[in-house]
Short mmCIF file of C-alpha atoms in Angstrom, two decimals:
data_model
loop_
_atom_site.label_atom_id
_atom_site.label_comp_id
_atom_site.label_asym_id
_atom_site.label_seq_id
_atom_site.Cartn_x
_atom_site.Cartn_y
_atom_site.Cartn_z
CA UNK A 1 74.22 41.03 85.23
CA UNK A 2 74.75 37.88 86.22
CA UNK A 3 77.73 35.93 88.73
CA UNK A 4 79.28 32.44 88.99
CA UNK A 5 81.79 30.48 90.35
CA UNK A 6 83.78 31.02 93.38
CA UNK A 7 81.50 34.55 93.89
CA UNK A 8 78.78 31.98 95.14
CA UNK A 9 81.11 29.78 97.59
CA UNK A 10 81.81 33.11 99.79
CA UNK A 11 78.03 35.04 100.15
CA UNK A 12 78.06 38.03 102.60
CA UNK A 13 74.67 36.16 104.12
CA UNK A 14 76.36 32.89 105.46
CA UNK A 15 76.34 32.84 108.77
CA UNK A 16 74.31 36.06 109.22
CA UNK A 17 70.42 35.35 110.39
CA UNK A 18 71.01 32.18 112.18
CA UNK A 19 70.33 30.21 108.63
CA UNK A 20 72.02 27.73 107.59
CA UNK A 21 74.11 28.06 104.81
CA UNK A 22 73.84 25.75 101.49
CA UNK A 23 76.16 24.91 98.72
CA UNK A 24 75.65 27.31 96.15
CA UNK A 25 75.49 26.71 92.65
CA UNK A 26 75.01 28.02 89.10
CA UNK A 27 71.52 26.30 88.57
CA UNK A 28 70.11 27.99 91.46
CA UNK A 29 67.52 30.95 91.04
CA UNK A 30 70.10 33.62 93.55
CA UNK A 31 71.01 37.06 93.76
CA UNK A 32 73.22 39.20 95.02
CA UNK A 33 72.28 43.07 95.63
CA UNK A 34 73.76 46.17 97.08
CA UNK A 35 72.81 45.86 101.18
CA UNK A 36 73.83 48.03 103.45
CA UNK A 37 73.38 45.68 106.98
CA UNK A 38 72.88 42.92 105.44
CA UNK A 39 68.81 43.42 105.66
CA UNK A 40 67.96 41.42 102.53
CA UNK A 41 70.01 38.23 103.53
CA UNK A 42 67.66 35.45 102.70
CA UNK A 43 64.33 37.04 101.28
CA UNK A 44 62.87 36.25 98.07
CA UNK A 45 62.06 38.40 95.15
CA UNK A 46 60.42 38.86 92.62
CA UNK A 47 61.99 40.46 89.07
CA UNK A 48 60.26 41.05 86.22
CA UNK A 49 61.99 42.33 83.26
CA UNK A 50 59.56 45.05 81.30
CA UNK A 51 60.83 44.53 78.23
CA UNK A 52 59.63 40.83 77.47
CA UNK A 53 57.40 40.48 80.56
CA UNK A 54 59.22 37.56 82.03
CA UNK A 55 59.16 37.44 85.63
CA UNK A 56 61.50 35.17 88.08
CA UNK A 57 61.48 34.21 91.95
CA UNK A 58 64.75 34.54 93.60
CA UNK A 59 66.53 34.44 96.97
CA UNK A 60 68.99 36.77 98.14
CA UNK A 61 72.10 35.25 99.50
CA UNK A 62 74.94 37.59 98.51
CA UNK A 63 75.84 41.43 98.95
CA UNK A 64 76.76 42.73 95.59
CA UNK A 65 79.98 44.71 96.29
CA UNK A 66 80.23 45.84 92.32
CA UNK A 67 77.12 47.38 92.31
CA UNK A 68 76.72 51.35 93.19
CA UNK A 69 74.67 52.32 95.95
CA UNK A 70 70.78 51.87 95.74
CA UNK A 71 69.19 51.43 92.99
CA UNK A 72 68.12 48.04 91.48
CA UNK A 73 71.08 46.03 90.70
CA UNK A 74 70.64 42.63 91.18
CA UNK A 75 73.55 40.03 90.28
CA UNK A 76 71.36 36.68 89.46
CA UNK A 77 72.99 33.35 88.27
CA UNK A 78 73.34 32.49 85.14
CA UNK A 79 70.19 29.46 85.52
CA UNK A 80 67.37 32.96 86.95
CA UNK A 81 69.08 35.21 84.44
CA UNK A 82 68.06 33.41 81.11
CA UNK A 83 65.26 33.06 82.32
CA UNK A 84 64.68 36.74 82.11
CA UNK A 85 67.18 38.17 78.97
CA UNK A 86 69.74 36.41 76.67
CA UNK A 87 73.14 36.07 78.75
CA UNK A 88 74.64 38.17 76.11
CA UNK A 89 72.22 41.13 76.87
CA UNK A 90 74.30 41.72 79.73
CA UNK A 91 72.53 44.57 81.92
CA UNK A 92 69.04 44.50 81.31
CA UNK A 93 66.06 46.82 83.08
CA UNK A 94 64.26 45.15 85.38
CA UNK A 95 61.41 45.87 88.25
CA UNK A 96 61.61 43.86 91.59
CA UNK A 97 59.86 43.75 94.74
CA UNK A 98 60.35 41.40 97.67
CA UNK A 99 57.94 38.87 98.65
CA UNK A 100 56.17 38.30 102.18
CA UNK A 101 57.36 35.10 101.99
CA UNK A 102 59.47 32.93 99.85
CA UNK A 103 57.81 29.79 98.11
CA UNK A 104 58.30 26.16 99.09
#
C-alpha cells in the first residue's frame, strides 16, 4: 500500500539514530514497515514485486503502525509505489531484502 501527506511529516525514525531528519515528501522513494525498536530506521531496501519483475530501492523512515506484526508490509509513497504496481492495485506481493548499504 502506499502513504502520503501528513503520515510523512511525523516518521517514528526522526530523531532516533542520531540522523538528521529531512522534509519528507511524496516524490521520495520511502517506506514505512512494522518495527518493533525501531531497528530498520534509516536502511535501504530493496523490493521487487514477482509479478512484473520490477524492483525499487527505498529507505525506511517510518514505523508502519497499520500493518500486523511481521511479515512484509511495506507502506511506500506513492512516487516508489508506481514504480512497482498501478496505484489502484492497492496491496500487491512483493519480496524485499535490505541492503548493506544504501546508494548515493
Amino acid at each position: 500500500t502506499f502513504y502520503e501527506g501528513q503520515s510523512l511529516k511525523n516518521s517514528a525514525c526522526y530523531g532516533n539514530s542520531g540522523v538528521r531528519n529531512y522534509d519528507a515528501n511524496e516524490n521520495d522513494m520511502i517506506a514505512a514497515m512494522n518495527m518493533k525498536d525501531l531497528e530498520l530506521c534509516y536502511e535501504c531496501l530493496e523490493i521487487r514485486n514477482p509479478t512484473n519483475n520490477n524492483k525499487i530501492i527505498v529507505k525506511v523512515i517510518d514505523k508502519c503502525d497499520g500493518c500486523p506484526p511481521g511479515g512484509d508490509n511495506i507502506d511506500l509513497t506513492p512516487t516508489a509505489f508506481k514504480q512497482l504496481a498501478d496505484l489502484n492495485s492497492g496491496r500487491v506481493e512483493i519480496e524485499w531484502r535490505p541492503l548493506d548499504k544504501c546508494p548515493n
